[in-house]
CSV table of C-alpha atoms and ligand atoms in Angstrom, one decimal:
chain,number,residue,atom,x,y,z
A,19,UNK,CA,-112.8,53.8,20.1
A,20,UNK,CA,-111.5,56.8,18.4
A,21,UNK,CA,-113.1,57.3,15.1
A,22,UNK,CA,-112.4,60.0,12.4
A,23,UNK,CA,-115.1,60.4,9.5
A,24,UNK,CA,-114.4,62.3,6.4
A,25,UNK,CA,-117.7,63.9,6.5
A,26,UNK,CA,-120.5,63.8,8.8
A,27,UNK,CA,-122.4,61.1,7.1
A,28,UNK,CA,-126.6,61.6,6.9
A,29,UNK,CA,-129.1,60.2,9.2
A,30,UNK,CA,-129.6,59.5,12.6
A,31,UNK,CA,-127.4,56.6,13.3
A,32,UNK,CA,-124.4,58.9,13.0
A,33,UNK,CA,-125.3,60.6,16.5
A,34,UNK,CA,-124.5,57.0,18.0
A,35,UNK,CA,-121.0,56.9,17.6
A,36,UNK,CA,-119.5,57.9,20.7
A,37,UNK,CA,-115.8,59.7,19.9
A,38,UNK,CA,-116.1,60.6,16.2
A,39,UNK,CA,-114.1,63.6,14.7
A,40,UNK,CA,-114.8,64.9,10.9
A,41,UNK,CA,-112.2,66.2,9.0
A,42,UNK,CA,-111.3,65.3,5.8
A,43,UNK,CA,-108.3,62.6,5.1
A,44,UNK,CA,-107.0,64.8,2.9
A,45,UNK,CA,-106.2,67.7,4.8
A,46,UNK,CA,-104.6,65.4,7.5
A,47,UNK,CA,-100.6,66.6,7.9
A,48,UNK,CA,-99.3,65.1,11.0
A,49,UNK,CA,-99.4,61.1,12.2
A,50,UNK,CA,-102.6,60.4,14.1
A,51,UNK,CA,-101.9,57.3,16.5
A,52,UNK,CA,-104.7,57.7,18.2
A,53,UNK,CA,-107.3,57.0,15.4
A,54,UNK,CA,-108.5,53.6,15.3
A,55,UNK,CA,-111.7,53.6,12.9
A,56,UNK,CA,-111.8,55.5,10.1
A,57,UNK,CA,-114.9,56.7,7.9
A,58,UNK,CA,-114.5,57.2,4.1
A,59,UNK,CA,-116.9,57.5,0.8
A,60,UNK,CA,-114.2,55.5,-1.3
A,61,UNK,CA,-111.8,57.6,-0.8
A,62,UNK,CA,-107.9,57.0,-0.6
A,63,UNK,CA,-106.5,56.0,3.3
A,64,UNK,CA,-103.3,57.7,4.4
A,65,UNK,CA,-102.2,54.6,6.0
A,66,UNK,CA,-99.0,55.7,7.2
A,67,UNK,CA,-100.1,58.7,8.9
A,68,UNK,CA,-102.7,56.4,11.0
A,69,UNK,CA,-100.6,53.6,12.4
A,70,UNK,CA,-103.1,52.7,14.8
A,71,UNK,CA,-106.1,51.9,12.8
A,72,UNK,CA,-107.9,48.9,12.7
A,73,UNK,CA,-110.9,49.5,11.1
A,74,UNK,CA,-112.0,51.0,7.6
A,75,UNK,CA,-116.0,51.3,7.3
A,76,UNK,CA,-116.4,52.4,3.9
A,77,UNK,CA,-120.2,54.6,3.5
A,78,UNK,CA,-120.8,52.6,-0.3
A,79,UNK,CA,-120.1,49.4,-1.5
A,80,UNK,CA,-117.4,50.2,-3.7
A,81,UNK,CA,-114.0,50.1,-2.0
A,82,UNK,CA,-111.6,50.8,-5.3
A,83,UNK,CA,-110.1,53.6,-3.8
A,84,UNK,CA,-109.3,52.5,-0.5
A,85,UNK,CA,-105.9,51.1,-1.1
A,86,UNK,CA,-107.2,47.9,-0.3
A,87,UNK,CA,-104.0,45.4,-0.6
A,88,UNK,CA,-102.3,47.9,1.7
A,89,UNK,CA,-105.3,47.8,4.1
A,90,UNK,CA,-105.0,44.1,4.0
A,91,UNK,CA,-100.9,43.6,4.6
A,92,UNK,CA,-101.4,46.1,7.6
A,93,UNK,CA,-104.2,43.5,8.9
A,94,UNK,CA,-107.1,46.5,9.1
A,95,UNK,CA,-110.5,45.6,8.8
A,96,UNK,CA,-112.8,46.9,6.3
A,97,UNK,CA,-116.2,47.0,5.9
A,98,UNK,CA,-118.9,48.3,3.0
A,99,UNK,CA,-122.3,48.8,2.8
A,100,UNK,CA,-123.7,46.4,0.1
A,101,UNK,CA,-127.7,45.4,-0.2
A,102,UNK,CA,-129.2,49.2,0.5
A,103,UNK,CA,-128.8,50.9,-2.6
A,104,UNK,CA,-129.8,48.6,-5.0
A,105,UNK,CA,-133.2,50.1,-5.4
A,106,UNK,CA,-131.8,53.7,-5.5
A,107,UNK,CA,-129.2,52.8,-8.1
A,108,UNK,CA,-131.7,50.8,-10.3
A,109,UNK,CA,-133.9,53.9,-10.3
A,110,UNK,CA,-131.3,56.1,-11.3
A,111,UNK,CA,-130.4,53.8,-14.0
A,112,UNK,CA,-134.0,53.9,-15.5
A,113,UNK,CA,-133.8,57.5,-15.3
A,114,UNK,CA,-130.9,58.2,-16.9
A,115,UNK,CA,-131.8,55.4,-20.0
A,116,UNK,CA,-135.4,57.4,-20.1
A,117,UNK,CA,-133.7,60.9,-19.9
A,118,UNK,CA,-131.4,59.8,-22.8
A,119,UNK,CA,-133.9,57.6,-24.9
A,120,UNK,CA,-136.4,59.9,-25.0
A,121,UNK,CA,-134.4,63.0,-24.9
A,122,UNK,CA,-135.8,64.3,-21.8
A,123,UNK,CA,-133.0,66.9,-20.8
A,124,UNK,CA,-132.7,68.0,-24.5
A,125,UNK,CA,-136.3,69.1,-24.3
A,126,UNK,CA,-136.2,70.8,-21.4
A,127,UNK,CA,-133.4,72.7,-22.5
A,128,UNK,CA,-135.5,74.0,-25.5
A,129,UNK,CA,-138.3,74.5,-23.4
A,130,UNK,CA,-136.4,77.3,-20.9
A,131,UNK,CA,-134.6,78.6,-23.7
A,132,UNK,CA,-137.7,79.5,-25.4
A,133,UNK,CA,-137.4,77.3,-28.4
A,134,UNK,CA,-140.7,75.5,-27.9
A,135,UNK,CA,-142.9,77.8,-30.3
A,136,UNK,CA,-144.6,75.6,-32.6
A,137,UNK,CA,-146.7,72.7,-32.4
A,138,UNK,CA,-145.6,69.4,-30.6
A,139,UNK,CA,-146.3,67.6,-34.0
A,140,UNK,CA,-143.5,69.4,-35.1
A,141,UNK,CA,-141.4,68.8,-32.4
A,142,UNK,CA,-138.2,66.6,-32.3
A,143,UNK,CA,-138.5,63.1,-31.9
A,144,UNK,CA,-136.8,60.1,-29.9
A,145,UNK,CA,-136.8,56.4,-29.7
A,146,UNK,CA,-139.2,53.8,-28.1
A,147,UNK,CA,-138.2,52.3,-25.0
A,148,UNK,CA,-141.5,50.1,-24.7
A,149,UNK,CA,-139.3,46.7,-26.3
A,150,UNK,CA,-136.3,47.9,-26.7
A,151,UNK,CA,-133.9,45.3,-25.9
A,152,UNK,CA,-131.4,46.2,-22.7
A,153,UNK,CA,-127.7,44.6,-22.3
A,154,UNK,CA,-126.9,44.5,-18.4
A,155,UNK,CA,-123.1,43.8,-18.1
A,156,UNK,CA,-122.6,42.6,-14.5
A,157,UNK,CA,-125.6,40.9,-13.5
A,158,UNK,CA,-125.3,41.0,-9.5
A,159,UNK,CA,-127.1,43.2,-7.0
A,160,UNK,CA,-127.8,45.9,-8.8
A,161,UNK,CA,-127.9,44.5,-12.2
A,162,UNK,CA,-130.8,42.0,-11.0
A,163,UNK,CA,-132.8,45.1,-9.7
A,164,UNK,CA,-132.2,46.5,-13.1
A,165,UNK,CA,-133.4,43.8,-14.9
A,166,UNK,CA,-136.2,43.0,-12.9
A,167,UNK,CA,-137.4,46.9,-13.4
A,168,UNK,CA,-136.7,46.2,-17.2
A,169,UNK,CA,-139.6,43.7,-17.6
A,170,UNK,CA,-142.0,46.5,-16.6
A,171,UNK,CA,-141.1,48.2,-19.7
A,172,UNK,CA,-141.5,44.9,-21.6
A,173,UNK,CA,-137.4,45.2,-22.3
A,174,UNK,CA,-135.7,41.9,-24.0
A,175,UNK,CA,-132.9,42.1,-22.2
A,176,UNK,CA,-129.1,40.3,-22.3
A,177,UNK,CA,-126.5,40.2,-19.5
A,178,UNK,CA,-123.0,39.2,-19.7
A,179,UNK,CA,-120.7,38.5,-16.7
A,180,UNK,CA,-117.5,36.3,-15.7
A,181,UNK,CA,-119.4,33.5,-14.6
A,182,UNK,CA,-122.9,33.1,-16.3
A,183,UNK,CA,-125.6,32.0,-13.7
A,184,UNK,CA,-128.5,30.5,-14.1
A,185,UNK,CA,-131.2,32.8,-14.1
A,186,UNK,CA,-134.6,33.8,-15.6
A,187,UNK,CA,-134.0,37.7,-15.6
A,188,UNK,CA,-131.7,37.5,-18.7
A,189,UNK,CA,-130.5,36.0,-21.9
A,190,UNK,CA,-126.6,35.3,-21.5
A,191,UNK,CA,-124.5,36.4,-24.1
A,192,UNK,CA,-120.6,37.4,-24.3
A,193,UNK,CA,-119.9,41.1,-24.1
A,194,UNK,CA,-118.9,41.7,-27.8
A,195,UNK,CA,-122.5,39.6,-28.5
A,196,UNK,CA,-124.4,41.6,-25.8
A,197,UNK,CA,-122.6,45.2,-27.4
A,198,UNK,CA,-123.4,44.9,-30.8
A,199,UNK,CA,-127.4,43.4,-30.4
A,200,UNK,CA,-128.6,45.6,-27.1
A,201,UNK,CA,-130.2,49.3,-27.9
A,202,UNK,CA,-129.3,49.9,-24.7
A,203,UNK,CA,-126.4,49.1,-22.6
A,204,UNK,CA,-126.3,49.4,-18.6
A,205,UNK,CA,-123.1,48.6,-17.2
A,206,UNK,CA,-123.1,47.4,-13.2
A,207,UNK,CA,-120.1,45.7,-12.8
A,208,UNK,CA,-117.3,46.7,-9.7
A,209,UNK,CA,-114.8,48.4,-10.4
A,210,UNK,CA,-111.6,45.2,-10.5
A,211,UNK,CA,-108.7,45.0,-12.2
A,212,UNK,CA,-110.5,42.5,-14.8
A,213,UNK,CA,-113.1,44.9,-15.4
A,214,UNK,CA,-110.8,48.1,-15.5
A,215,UNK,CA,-111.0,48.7,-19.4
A,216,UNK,CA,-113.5,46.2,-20.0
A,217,UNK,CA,-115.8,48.5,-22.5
A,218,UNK,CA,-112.2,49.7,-24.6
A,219,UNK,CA,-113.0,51.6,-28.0
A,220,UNK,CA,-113.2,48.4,-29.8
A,221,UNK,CA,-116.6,47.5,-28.1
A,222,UNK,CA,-117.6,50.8,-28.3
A,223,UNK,CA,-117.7,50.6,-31.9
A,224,UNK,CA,-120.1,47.7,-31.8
A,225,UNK,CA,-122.6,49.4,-30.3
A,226,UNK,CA,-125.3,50.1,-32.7
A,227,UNK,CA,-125.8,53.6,-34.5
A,228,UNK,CA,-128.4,55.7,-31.9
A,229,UNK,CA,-127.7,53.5,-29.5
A,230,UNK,CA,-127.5,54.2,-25.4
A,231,UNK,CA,-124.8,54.0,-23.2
A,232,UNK,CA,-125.6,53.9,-19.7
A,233,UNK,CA,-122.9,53.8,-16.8
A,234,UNK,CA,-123.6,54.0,-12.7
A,235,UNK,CA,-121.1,51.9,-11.9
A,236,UNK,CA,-117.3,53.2,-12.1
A,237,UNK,CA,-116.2,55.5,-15.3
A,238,UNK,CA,-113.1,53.9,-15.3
A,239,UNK,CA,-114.5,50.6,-16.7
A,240,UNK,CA,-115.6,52.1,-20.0
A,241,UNK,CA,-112.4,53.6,-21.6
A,242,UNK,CA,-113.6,57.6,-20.9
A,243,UNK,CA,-111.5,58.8,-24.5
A,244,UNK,CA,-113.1,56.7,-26.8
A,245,UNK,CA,-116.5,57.1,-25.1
A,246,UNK,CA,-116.0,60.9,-25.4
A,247,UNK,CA,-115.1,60.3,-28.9
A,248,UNK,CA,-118.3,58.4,-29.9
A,249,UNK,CA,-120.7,60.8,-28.1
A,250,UNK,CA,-118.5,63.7,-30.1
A,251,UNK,CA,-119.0,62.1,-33.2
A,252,UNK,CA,-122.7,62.0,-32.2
A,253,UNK,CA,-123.4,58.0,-33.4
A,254,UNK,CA,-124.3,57.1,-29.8
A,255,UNK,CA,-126.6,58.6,-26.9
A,256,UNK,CA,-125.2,58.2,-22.9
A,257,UNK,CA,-126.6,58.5,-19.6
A,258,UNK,CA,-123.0,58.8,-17.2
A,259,UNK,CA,-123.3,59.0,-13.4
A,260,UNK,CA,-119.5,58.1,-13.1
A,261,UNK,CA,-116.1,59.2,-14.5
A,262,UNK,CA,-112.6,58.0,-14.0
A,263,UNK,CA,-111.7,61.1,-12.4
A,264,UNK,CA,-114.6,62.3,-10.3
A,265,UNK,CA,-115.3,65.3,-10.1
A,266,UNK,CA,-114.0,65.8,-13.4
A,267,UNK,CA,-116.1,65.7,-16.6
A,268,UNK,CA,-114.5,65.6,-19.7
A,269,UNK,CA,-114.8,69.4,-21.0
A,270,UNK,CA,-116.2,68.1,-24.6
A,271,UNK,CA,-119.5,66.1,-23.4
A,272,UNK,CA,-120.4,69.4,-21.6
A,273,UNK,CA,-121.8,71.3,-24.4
A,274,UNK,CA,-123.6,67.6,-26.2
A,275,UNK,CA,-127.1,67.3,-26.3
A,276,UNK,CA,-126.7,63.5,-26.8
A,277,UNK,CA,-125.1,62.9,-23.0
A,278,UNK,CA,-127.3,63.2,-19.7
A,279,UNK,CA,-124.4,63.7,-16.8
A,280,UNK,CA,-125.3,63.6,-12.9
A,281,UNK,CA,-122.8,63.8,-10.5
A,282,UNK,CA,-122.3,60.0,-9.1
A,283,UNK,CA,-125.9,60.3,-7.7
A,284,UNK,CA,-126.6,56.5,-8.2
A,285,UNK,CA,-127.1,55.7,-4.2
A,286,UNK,CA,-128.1,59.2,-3.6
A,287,UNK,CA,-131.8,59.3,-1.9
A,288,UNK,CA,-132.0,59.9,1.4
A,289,UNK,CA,-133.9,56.9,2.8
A,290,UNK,CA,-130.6,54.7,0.9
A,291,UNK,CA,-128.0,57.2,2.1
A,292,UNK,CA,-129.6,57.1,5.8
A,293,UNK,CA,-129.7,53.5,5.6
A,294,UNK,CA,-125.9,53.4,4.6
A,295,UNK,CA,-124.8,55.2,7.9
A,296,UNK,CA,-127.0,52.6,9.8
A,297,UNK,CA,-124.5,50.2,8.6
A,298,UNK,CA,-121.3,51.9,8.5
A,299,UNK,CA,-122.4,52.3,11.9
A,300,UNK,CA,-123.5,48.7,13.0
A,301,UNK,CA,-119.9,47.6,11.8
A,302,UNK,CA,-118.1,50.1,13.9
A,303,UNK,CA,-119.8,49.4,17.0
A,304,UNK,CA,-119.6,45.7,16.5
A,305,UNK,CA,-115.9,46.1,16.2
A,306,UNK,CA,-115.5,48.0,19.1
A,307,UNK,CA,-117.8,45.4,21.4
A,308,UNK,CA,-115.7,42.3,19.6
A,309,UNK,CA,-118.5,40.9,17.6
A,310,UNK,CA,-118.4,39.8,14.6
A,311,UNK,CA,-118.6,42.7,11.6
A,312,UNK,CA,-122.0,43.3,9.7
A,313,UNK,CA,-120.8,43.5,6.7
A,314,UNK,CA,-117.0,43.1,6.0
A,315,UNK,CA,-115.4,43.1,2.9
A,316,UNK,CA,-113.4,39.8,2.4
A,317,UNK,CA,-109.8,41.1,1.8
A,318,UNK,CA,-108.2,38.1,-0.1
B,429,DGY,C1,-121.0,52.8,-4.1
B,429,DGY,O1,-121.6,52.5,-3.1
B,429,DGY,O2,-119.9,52.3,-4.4
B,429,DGY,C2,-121.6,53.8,-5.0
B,429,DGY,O3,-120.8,54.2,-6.0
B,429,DGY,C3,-122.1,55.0,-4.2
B,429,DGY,O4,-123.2,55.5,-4.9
């Protein structure tokens, strides 16, 4: 089966598949019958220059981009890689709530620009994480690995999603509740039409003053203006791994000390990213044999 990747994806399991080309989606001009799988970090498929494809195997669990009712009227299979990057995006989480609680980043920036002359009792100060309490809005996969992380910092902590489940990992509350009482919010939710918006400027303002904002999930589901707005207004402290147009960064949180930015690197160990190939990989040689896919995404 003829299989084009956007990239060559990490790991070893890559080397298995048989008749892969990279190249980049993007750069492709001309129709391309012959492809039949097709390899993509979330990223927009040029369906009608691949009219014989039959299988999307998306490297993330996140499949926004795809064009996915498209995918699904042409009958193409698709396939993501949920379960392995939990852990990795948990971690990141924590780090990024640390980094912006404690104002990691802000102190190392004083420390290489020479500003660290005195003594640290006179240095600046930030808040307690130790039981704080943490607002986790979208309590699945990665959410649960979050809160179950949060108890080793003795965190209260509050979740809010669609359907409230019956759980010991969280207090329920609705998401204007859960924005106005959390220090710190996490957000983990997928990026849907439902949850497109879902953090507008309105529940931005309930957040508390000095309180932490804290997004791996999609940038698109805070509303990116107002956020900007209240980091620029400096009431509120972030930790972003996502924007709504990645690799784009709003020009104004560049120059704030009260933002920690990476660039998406929520899933981005090498053991997780390694372990994503090993499925993108499962699913396309599954295909190709007839069996049943790993892990497909249910196109409804
Ligand atoms: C995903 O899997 O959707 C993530 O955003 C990649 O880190």
């Amino acid at each position: 089966m003829k299989v084009l990747a956007t990239r060559r994806y990490p790991g070893p399991a890559f080397a298995e598949l048989e008749d892969v080309e990279v190249g980049a989606v993007s750069g492709l001009t001309e129709v391309r019958p012959e492809i039949e799988a097709l390899v993509v970090a979330n990223e927009p498929v040029p369906v009608e220059l691949l009219p014989g494809l039959r299988l999307v195997a998306n490297f993330g669990v996140g499949y926004d981009r795809l064009g996915i009712e498209t995918l699904r009227e042409r009958g193409v299979a698709v396939t993501n890689t949920p379960g392995v990057l939990n852990a990795a995006t948990a971690d990141l989480t924590f780090a990024l709530i640390l980094a912006a609680q404690r104002r990691v980043v802000e102190g190392d920036r004083r420390v290489r620009a020479g500003e660290w002359t005195g003594s640290w009792a006179d240095g600046f100060l930030a808040e307690e994480l130790t039981g704080s309490t943490l607002g986790i809005v979208g309590l699945g996969r990665i959410g649960q690995a979050v809160a179950r992380r949060a108890r080793g910092f003795e965190l209260r902590v509050l979740y809010t999603q669609r359907r409230r489940s019956d759980t010991e990992l969280g207090e329920y509350r609705d998401l204007d509740e859960l924005l106005g009482e959390a220090d710190i919010v996490t957000i983990h939710a997928p990026l849907t039409p439902e949850t497109r918006g879902l953090v507008a400027a309105r529940g931005l303002a309930l957040l508390k003053d000095g309180g932490v904002l804290v997004s791996t999930a999609r940038g698109e589901i805070v509303d990116e203006p107002a956020l900007v707005a209240e980091l620029v207004s400096g009431r509120i402290r972030a930790g972003l791994d996502v924007f709504s147009r990645e690799p784009h960064v709003p020009e104004e949180l560049l120059g704030l000390p009260n933002v920690v930015l990476t660039p998406h690197l929520g899933s981005g160990t090498r053991q997780t990213r390694e372990a994503m190939t090993r499925i993108v990989v499962d699913n396309i040689l599954a295909f190709e044999r007839g069996e049943p896919l790993v892990t497909p995404v249910q196109l409804r």
